[in-house]
Amino acid sequence: MSWIDVGALDDIPLRGARIVKTKAGCVALFRTDEAEVFATSNTCAHKNGPLAEGIVHGKQVTCPLHNWVYSLETGEAQGADEGHIATYPVKLEAGRILLDAASIEARSAA
Amino acid sequence: MEKLVVIGAGMASGRLLEHLFDAAPEKFEVTLFNAEPRGNYNRIMLSPVLSGEKTYEEIVTHDDAWYAQHKVTTRFGERVSGIDRARKVVTSPNGDVPYDKLIIATGSDPFIIPFPGHDLPGVVAYRDLEDTNAMVKASSVRGAHAVVIGGGLLGLEAAAGLRLRGMEVTVLHNTGHLMDRQLDETAGYLLQKDLERRGIKVITKATTKTIAGDGKVEKVTFEDGSEIPADIVVMAVGIRPSCSLGTEAGLEMGRAIKVDAQMRSSDPDILCVGECLEFDGNLFGLVAPLYDQAKVAAKTLLGEDDAFKMRELSTKLKVTGCDLFSAGDFADGPNREDIVFRDPKRGVYKRLVIEDDRLVGAVMYGDTADANWFFGLIKDGTDIEEMRETLIYGPAFQGGGGATADPLAAVAALPPEAEICGCNGVCKGDILKSIAGGATTLDDVKAQTKASASCGTCTGLVEQVLAVTLGDGFAMPTEKPVCNCTDLTHEDVRRLIKSQELKSQPAVWQNLAWKTPNGCPTCRPAINYYLLADWPLEYQDDGQSRFVNERNHANIQKDGTYSVMPRMWGGMTTPDELIAVAQAAKKYDAAVKVTGGMRIDLLGIKKEDLPAIWADLNAAGMVSGHAYTKGLRTVKTCVGSDWCRFGTQDSTGLGIKLEKRLWGSWTPHKVKLGVSGCPRNCAEATCKDIGIICVDSGYQIGVGGAAGMDVKEVERLVDVATEEEVIEWVVAFMQMYRENAKYLDRAYKWLNKVGLDWVKEVLADPAERQALVARFDISQSVYQKDPWAERAVPSEAVKFQPLADLTQEAAQ
Ligand code: SRM
Ligand SMILES: Cc1cc2nc3c(=O)[nH]c(=O)nc-3n(C[C@H](O)[C@H](O)[C@H](O)COP(=O)(O)OP(=O)(O)OC[C@H]3O[C@@H](n4cnc5c(N)ncnc54)[C@H](O)[C@@H]3O)c2cc1C
Ligand code: SF4
Ligand code: FES
């Protein structure tokens, strides 16, 4: 994997999110714990709600528009709703957030 | 005999020598260097030495007699300055020493943050006996202040020791909770409470700026300009491997000296043990793995086979009375689940992290009796599927019975003096007495004690006291809990936040036995509101516990853009304001709509542009209209006596005064006001949360109106004669609603529950009114600030931009 540094962990508030722009739309980075970050598509499978604006709880996010809940680990919508968002490899190193360039490019090509 | 030279007489090399002399006493002739002017002692016991529970003599592991018995040539107080691998000698100021085999065991150096003033006398690290003695000396001055920078293991042990020696101690920690590497927020909160109980001040999210003093340390200053006195500053912010000898000798390096599983460096005659080495990408900071390394290194020196393996590590804090344990891994990974157990009465918190039916991490606070059992499960990777249900209760529960957490535990745990009914000052003990005297129903208790006889918000709690006391003898009415994270109702939670003085979200989660680690989108916004309404000065509003509109201070639209709606006080505006609004609309390409609330809405603004459009509107003197909040929305007015031929009073002016007084405050649900100049009611005041009708003799104040999903006419609260009285009554009503209503109840819903009579009764007392007004004003001193202006500054505006833009990267 080829990792790209996209910013500092502390630029995301605890239980908050920020987005990274890519050619094929935005990737959302969620900080679920002091040292835990997930990367997913920012776009809700329901009506394209911007997921980074949702409330982050446990390892889940609730869409800001109509409250669909997604697992940030699997990208699956929870409960009765059916839908899926893409998830991407992400890792933390010395307080920095690294995204995998290959998966991001694969996303752009798709 | 072969010549073995050892650099560093620390915990790792000490253990290595013991193994070596046990197995082959005559094989090596040992020379032992140590930069410290002494031999091997148990470094981890420096904390009891600091606190006075032990003396240095008691923690020495190898004394002169031991070294003599094993014929070790000791060179204590000598720092080795270099290694010449070609000649196989080590260099020290007192001459070279040749070796056949060399051990580097130089440990770590404490990391010092280079704040201005970090080199003043009185700034110490916490690593060796000299540091410990310096702290003991500083504590001998009565009333002296110590500041410990770093709220990790070492810093807290230092703080506890200094406190036991009678110092005033403050711990500064840069993140949100103590020991954030080992503990989650709740355990960190409990630890902080325990430390505070023993008189240690803790400042989290500390923004230390300088250490200052004239010739020696005197104080520590912060970014916000505040400062605290300091006679000694202990910096305990981390360690760095002490490995420069390896770099200079040309050994293969990573972040420390790289070794293989036999503890050999890239030069097979040079071995390493301890914190100065790197194995397989890992560094070390606790003794357990160092002891394994020492065993392996001894075998390697003796020509026997062995290999070092990484093991799971656990952490404990050596501060008496703070029982904490953490082990394993809490970091990300797919398919992880939490099991949480809380016992607020005993201050116990346990959290297990499970992945694929195996335990991968555990944090516990307050009761660590089962820690070793859990640690064993983690290390062995035991399949826990069978015992999952009862796992958190520990080994005693396995193979039998099975238990579930008692949903009424929070109430059962309350002490008798805990206040249950705030209106009538009834404590749990009073209710217990009435039950003992024969009361079996809510009405009995109400009749005998007056508990829940006034505003009624404590009804749920009274019922729960009945239920825990009478057991099956009492059938609980089913009032809905806040959400699946708790069994308590909103009213219970509000009452308990007040009576137990819970001032942070982790405090609520722990003391009220939340079932999830950090709540859900239903309870978090509610708890955030209750805390900021009850403790405006102490609690810090949490943006991550707000829905998008309130977090971004604009209403999100279906396409992800936002609407921007500045205040127009009482519906009045000016040509200049209108020009500014028009210019902003053009510049940011907004749709323009006049709202039903007498102001102008700019729609379709991109999130990135919000800080800029706010700055433009601020420049024209306009502030947020809070069209997005559970807070004051609009105050509708009519033209009133200024213009209208029927107007009896200055309804426009009064509306503006009320809006200027109330704006910025947070409320359980939105609050809308109307002020009409006469009973014709052009401002629709009779269907607002608070509506005022001006009449010849003064003002009629009505409350509890609405015209949304329900249409309700206001009910009369009071008639008054002057504007001043209107403002006092309205502010007092607003504060009563803020302090008592359930989150997301509009005023009319709350009034339905508590009854307008009770509200009238309370507000009729001038002292009560003034007290409510005073509390409202305290809250406004914090919250009546334009949120747009606060976010239009560059340091905040960046948070509205994407973290990174990779559209360029992927271009080729
Ligand atoms: C903009 C506006 C409509 C308009 O174009 O005129 C409006 C727009 C929205 N209203 Fe409203 N309401 C607007 C006046 C009203 C009024 C009329 C009034 O205030 O005089 C009412 C009925 C009066 C009342 O509240 O009792 C009204 C009753 C509601 C309700 C139902 C509330 C209820 O308790 O039943 C909601 C839903 C809610 O708040 O939960 C709502 C919610 C909303 C939201 C916030 C829905 C949402 O979450 O996105 C809309 C935001 C759109 C946006 O981005 O601006 N809006 N809304 C009006 C803004 C007034 C202002 O200047 O602040
Ligand atoms: C106050 C305190 C409490 C602790 N509590 C715990 C605990 O509860 N549990 C736990 O597991 N761990 C604890 N630790 C950590 C533990 O003490 C260390 O992990 C351990 O001591 C490291 O052993 P070491 O042999 O690598 O280094 P050290 O024990 O530091 O020994 C290295 C020695 O090498 C000497 N030296 C360095 N460079 C040279 C040179 N060039 N020439 C000659 N000599 C040199 C140093 O002076 C030092 O004496 C604690 C540490 C401290 C300071
Ligand atoms: S109804 Fe009354 S206050 Fe409203 S405009 Fe007419 S006269 Fe004026
Ligand atoms: S767009 Fe996400 S829930 Fe509707």
Short mmCIF file of N, CA, C and O in Angstrom, two decimals, chain B residues 499-567:
data_model
loop_
_atom_site.label_atom_id
_atom_site.label_comp_id
_atom_site.label_asym_id
_atom_site.label_seq_id
_atom_site.Cartn_x
_atom_site.Cartn_y
_atom_site.Cartn_z
N SER B 499 -28.82 16.81 41.31
CA SER B 499 -28.60 16.44 42.70
C SER B 499 -27.23 15.80 42.91
O SER B 499 -26.64 15.95 43.96
N GLN B 500 -26.72 15.11 41.90
CA GLN B 500 -25.39 14.52 42.06
C GLN B 500 -24.29 15.42 41.51
O GLN B 500 -23.12 15.04 41.45
N GLU B 501 -24.70 16.62 41.06
CA GLU B 501 -23.73 17.56 40.50
C GLU B 501 -22.86 16.91 39.44
O GLU B 501 -21.63 16.97 39.49
N LEU B 502 -23.49 16.30 38.46
CA LEU B 502 -22.74 15.70 37.36
C LEU B 502 -22.47 16.79 36.34
O LEU B 502 -23.40 17.44 35.87
N LYS B 503 -21.20 16.98 36.02
CA LYS B 503 -20.84 18.15 35.20
C LYS B 503 -20.13 17.82 33.90
O LYS B 503 -19.60 18.71 33.24
N SER B 504 -20.09 16.56 33.54
CA SER B 504 -19.50 16.22 32.25
C SER B 504 -20.24 15.01 31.69
O SER B 504 -20.92 14.30 32.44
N GLN B 505 -20.10 14.78 30.41
CA GLN B 505 -20.79 13.61 29.84
C GLN B 505 -20.25 12.31 30.43
O GLN B 505 -21.05 11.46 30.82
N PRO B 506 -18.92 12.13 30.51
CA PRO B 506 -18.47 10.89 31.15
C PRO B 506 -19.02 10.75 32.57
O PRO B 506 -19.29 9.64 33.02
N ALA B 507 -19.20 11.86 33.30
CA ALA B 507 -19.75 11.77 34.65
C ALA B 507 -21.18 11.23 34.60
O ALA B 507 -21.56 10.38 35.41
N VAL B 508 -21.96 11.67 33.63
CA VAL B 508 -23.33 11.17 33.49
C VAL B 508 -23.30 9.69 33.12
O VAL B 508 -23.97 8.85 33.72
N TRP B 509 -22.49 9.36 32.12
CA TRP B 509 -22.45 7.96 31.67
C TRP B 509 -22.09 7.04 32.81
O TRP B 509 -22.68 5.98 33.00
N GLN B 510 -21.10 7.44 33.60
CA GLN B 510 -20.64 6.56 34.67
C GLN B 510 -21.62 6.52 35.84
O GLN B 510 -22.07 5.47 36.24
N ASN B 511 -21.97 7.69 36.35
CA ASN B 511 -22.76 7.70 37.58
C ASN B 511 -24.19 7.24 37.36
O ASN B 511 -24.85 6.80 38.28
N LEU B 512 -24.67 7.36 36.13
CA LEU B 512 -26.03 6.91 35.86
C LEU B 512 -26.03 5.59 35.10
O LEU B 512 -27.02 5.21 34.48
N ALA B 513 -24.89 4.92 35.09
CA ALA B 513 -24.81 3.55 34.58
C ALA B 513 -25.23 3.41 33.12
O ALA B 513 -26.01 2.53 32.77
N TRP B 514 -24.73 4.27 32.28
CA TRP B 514 -25.01 4.15 30.84
C TRP B 514 -24.56 2.79 30.33
O TRP B 514 -23.56 2.25 30.81
N LYS B 515 -25.29 2.25 29.35
CA LYS B 515 -24.96 0.90 28.89
C LYS B 515 -24.05 0.89 27.66
O LYS B 515 -23.64 -0.17 27.20
N THR B 516 -23.79 2.06 27.10
CA THR B 516 -22.91 2.15 25.94
C THR B 516 -21.69 2.97 26.32
O THR B 516 -21.75 3.74 27.28
N PRO B 517 -20.58 2.84 25.57
CA PRO B 517 -19.38 3.58 25.97
C PRO B 517 -19.60 5.10 25.92
O PRO B 517 -19.17 5.81 26.81
N ASN B 518 -20.24 5.63 24.89
CA ASN B 518 -20.38 7.08 24.82
C ASN B 518 -21.70 7.54 24.20
O ASN B 518 -21.73 8.52 23.45
N GLY B 519 -22.76 6.86 24.54
CA GLY B 519 -24.08 7.36 24.17
C GLY B 519 -24.44 7.15 22.71
O GLY B 519 -23.74 6.45 21.98
N CYS B 520 -25.53 7.77 22.29
CA CYS B 520 -26.04 7.61 20.93
C CYS B 520 -26.60 8.95 20.47
O CYS B 520 -26.68 9.88 21.25
N PRO B 521 -27.06 9.06 19.21
CA PRO B 521 -27.54 10.36 18.73
C PRO B 521 -28.82 10.81 19.43
O PRO B 521 -29.20 11.97 19.31
N THR B 522 -29.49 9.94 20.15
CA THR B 522 -30.67 10.38 20.88
C THR B 522 -30.30 11.01 22.22
O THR B 522 -30.77 12.09 22.56
N CYS B 523 -29.43 10.33 22.97
CA CYS B 523 -29.16 10.87 24.30
C CYS B 523 -28.08 11.95 24.30
O CYS B 523 -28.11 12.84 25.13
N ARG B 524 -27.14 11.88 23.39
CA ARG B 524 -26.02 12.83 23.48
C ARG B 524 -26.46 14.28 23.38
O ARG B 524 -26.06 15.11 24.20
N PRO B 525 -27.31 14.66 22.38
CA PRO B 525 -27.73 16.07 22.33
C PRO B 525 -28.52 16.46 23.58
O PRO B 525 -28.40 17.58 24.07
N ALA B 526 -29.30 15.53 24.13
CA ALA B 526 -30.09 15.84 25.32
C ALA B 526 -29.18 16.08 26.52
O ALA B 526 -29.31 17.08 27.22
N ILE B 527 -28.25 15.17 26.74
CA ILE B 527 -27.34 15.30 27.89
C ILE B 527 -26.50 16.57 27.73
O ILE B 527 -26.28 17.31 28.70
N ASN B 528 -26.04 16.81 26.52
CA ASN B 528 -25.25 18.02 26.28
C ASN B 528 -26.07 19.25 26.68
O ASN B 528 -25.57 20.15 27.35
N TYR B 529 -27.34 19.27 26.30
CA TYR B 529 -28.18 20.41 26.66
C TYR B 529 -28.36 20.51 28.19
O TYR B 529 -28.18 21.58 28.77
N TYR B 530 -28.69 19.38 28.83
CA TYR B 530 -28.92 19.44 30.27
C TYR B 530 -27.69 19.97 31.01
O TYR B 530 -27.79 20.77 31.93
N LEU B 531 -26.52 19.50 30.58
CA LEU B 531 -25.30 19.91 31.27
C LEU B 531 -25.02 21.39 31.07
O LEU B 531 -24.65 22.09 32.00
N LEU B 532 -25.23 21.88 29.83
CA LEU B 532 -24.90 23.29 29.64
C LEU B 532 -25.95 24.19 30.27
O LEU B 532 -25.66 25.31 30.69
N ALA B 533 -27.19 23.70 30.39
CA ALA B 533 -28.22 24.50 31.03
C ALA B 533 -28.00 24.55 32.54
O ALA B 533 -28.21 25.58 33.17
N ASP B 534 -27.56 23.43 33.13
CA ASP B 534 -27.41 23.40 34.58
C ASP B 534 -26.07 23.93 35.06
O ASP B 534 -25.96 24.44 36.16
N TRP B 535 -25.04 23.76 34.26
CA TRP B 535 -23.70 24.17 34.71
C TRP B 535 -23.05 25.05 33.64
O TRP B 535 -22.03 24.68 33.07
N PRO B 536 -23.61 26.21 33.38
CA PRO B 536 -23.10 27.02 32.27
C PRO B 536 -21.63 27.39 32.43
O PRO B 536 -20.91 27.48 31.44
N LEU B 537 -21.19 27.57 33.66
CA LEU B 537 -19.80 28.01 33.83
C LEU B 537 -18.82 26.84 33.82
O LEU B 537 -17.69 26.97 33.41
N GLU B 538 -19.28 25.68 34.28
CA GLU B 538 -18.35 24.56 34.39
C GLU B 538 -18.30 23.70 33.13
O GLU B 538 -17.26 23.19 32.77
N TYR B 539 -19.46 23.51 32.50
CA TYR B 539 -19.51 22.56 31.39
C TYR B 539 -19.11 23.23 30.08
O TYR B 539 -19.45 24.37 29.83
N GLN B 540 -18.39 22.49 29.27
CA GLN B 540 -18.00 22.97 27.95
C GLN B 540 -18.91 22.35 26.90
O GLN B 540 -18.93 21.14 26.74
N ASP B 541 -19.66 23.18 26.21
CA ASP B 541 -20.55 22.71 25.15
C ASP B 541 -19.79 21.78 24.20
O ASP B 541 -18.64 22.05 23.87
N ASP B 542 -20.41 20.69 23.79
CA ASP B 542 -19.73 19.72 22.94
C ASP B 542 -20.36 19.68 21.55
O ASP B 542 -21.44 19.13 21.37
N GLY B 543 -19.69 20.24 20.60
CA GLY B 543 -20.19 20.31 19.22
C GLY B 543 -20.48 18.93 18.65
O GLY B 543 -21.37 18.76 17.82
N GLN B 544 -19.74 17.93 19.11
CA GLN B 544 -19.94 16.59 18.54
C GLN B 544 -21.19 15.93 19.11
O GLN B 544 -21.56 14.84 18.71
N SER B 545 -21.82 16.56 20.07
CA SER B 545 -23.08 16.04 20.58
C SER B 545 -24.24 16.91 20.10
O SER B 545 -25.28 16.97 20.74
N ARG B 546 -24.05 17.59 19.01
CA ARG B 546 -25.12 18.40 18.44
C ARG B 546 -25.43 17.90 17.04
O ARG B 546 -24.56 17.41 16.34
N PHE B 547 -26.69 18.12 16.65
CA PHE B 547 -27.05 17.79 15.28
C PHE B 547 -26.40 18.82 14.35
O PHE B 547 -26.01 19.91 14.77
N VAL B 548 -26.33 18.42 13.10
CA VAL B 548 -25.56 19.19 12.11
C VAL B 548 -25.86 20.69 12.14
O VAL B 548 -24.95 21.51 12.12
N ASN B 549 -27.12 21.09 12.18
CA ASN B 549 -27.45 22.51 12.08
C ASN B 549 -26.83 23.32 13.21
O ASN B 549 -26.29 24.41 13.01
N GLU B 550 -26.94 22.77 14.42
CA GLU B 550 -26.41 23.50 15.56
C GLU B 550 -24.89 23.46 15.58
O GLU B 550 -24.24 24.36 16.09
N ARG B 551 -24.32 22.39 15.05
CA ARG B 551 -22.86 22.31 15.03
C ARG B 551 -22.30 23.30 14.01
O ARG B 551 -21.29 23.94 14.25
N ASN B 552 -22.98 23.40 12.87
CA ASN B 552 -22.46 24.29 11.82
C ASN B 552 -23.09 25.67 11.82
O ASN B 552 -22.76 26.51 10.99
N HIS B 553 -24.01 25.92 12.72
CA HIS B 553 -24.65 27.24 12.84
C HIS B 553 -25.30 27.71 11.55
O HIS B 553 -25.24 28.88 11.18
N ALA B 554 -25.91 26.76 10.87
CA ALA B 554 -26.65 27.04 9.64
C ALA B 554 -27.52 25.82 9.37
O ALA B 554 -27.19 24.72 9.82
N ASN B 555 -28.62 26.00 8.65
CA ASN B 555 -29.50 24.86 8.38
C ASN B 555 -29.05 24.11 7.14
O ASN B 555 -28.93 24.70 6.06
N ILE B 556 -28.86 22.80 7.30
CA ILE B 556 -28.46 22.00 6.13
C ILE B 556 -29.67 21.82 5.22
O ILE B 556 -30.81 21.71 5.69
N GLN B 557 -29.45 21.82 3.94
CA GLN B 557 -30.52 21.64 2.96
C GLN B 557 -30.39 20.27 2.31
O GLN B 557 -29.40 19.59 2.50
N LYS B 558 -31.38 19.91 1.51
CA LYS B 558 -31.39 18.52 1.04
C LYS B 558 -30.20 18.20 0.13
O LYS B 558 -29.80 17.05 0.02
N ASP B 559 -29.60 19.23 -0.50
CA ASP B 559 -28.45 18.97 -1.35
C ASP B 559 -27.12 19.16 -0.62
O ASP B 559 -26.06 19.22 -1.25
N GLY B 560 -27.16 19.30 0.72
CA GLY B 560 -25.92 19.44 1.47
C GLY B 560 -25.43 20.88 1.56
O GLY B 560 -24.43 21.14 2.24
N THR B 561 -26.08 21.83 0.88
CA THR B 561 -25.71 23.23 1.08
C THR B 561 -26.44 23.74 2.34
O THR B 561 -27.20 22.98 2.96
N TYR B 562 -26.22 25.01 2.67
CA TYR B 562 -26.77 25.54 3.91
C TYR B 562 -27.56 26.83 3.66
O TYR B 562 -27.38 27.49 2.64
N SER B 563 -28.41 27.18 4.64
CA SER B 563 -29.08 28.47 4.57
C SER B 563 -28.52 29.37 5.67
O SER B 563 -28.12 28.89 6.72
N VAL B 564 -28.49 30.66 5.37
CA VAL B 564 -27.91 31.64 6.29
C VAL B 564 -28.97 32.70 6.55
O VAL B 564 -29.52 33.29 5.60
N MET B 565 -29.28 32.92 7.84
CA MET B 565 -30.38 33.81 8.19
C MET B 565 -29.95 34.75 9.32
O MET B 565 -29.94 34.34 10.48
N PRO B 566 -29.57 35.97 9.00
CA PRO B 566 -29.15 36.88 10.06
C PRO B 566 -30.34 37.39 10.86
O PRO B 566 -31.48 37.37 10.38
N ARG B 567 -30.07 37.84 12.08
CA ARG B 567 -31.13 38.44 12.89
C ARG B 567 -31.57 39.76 12.30
O ARG B 567 -30.77 40.54 11.79
#
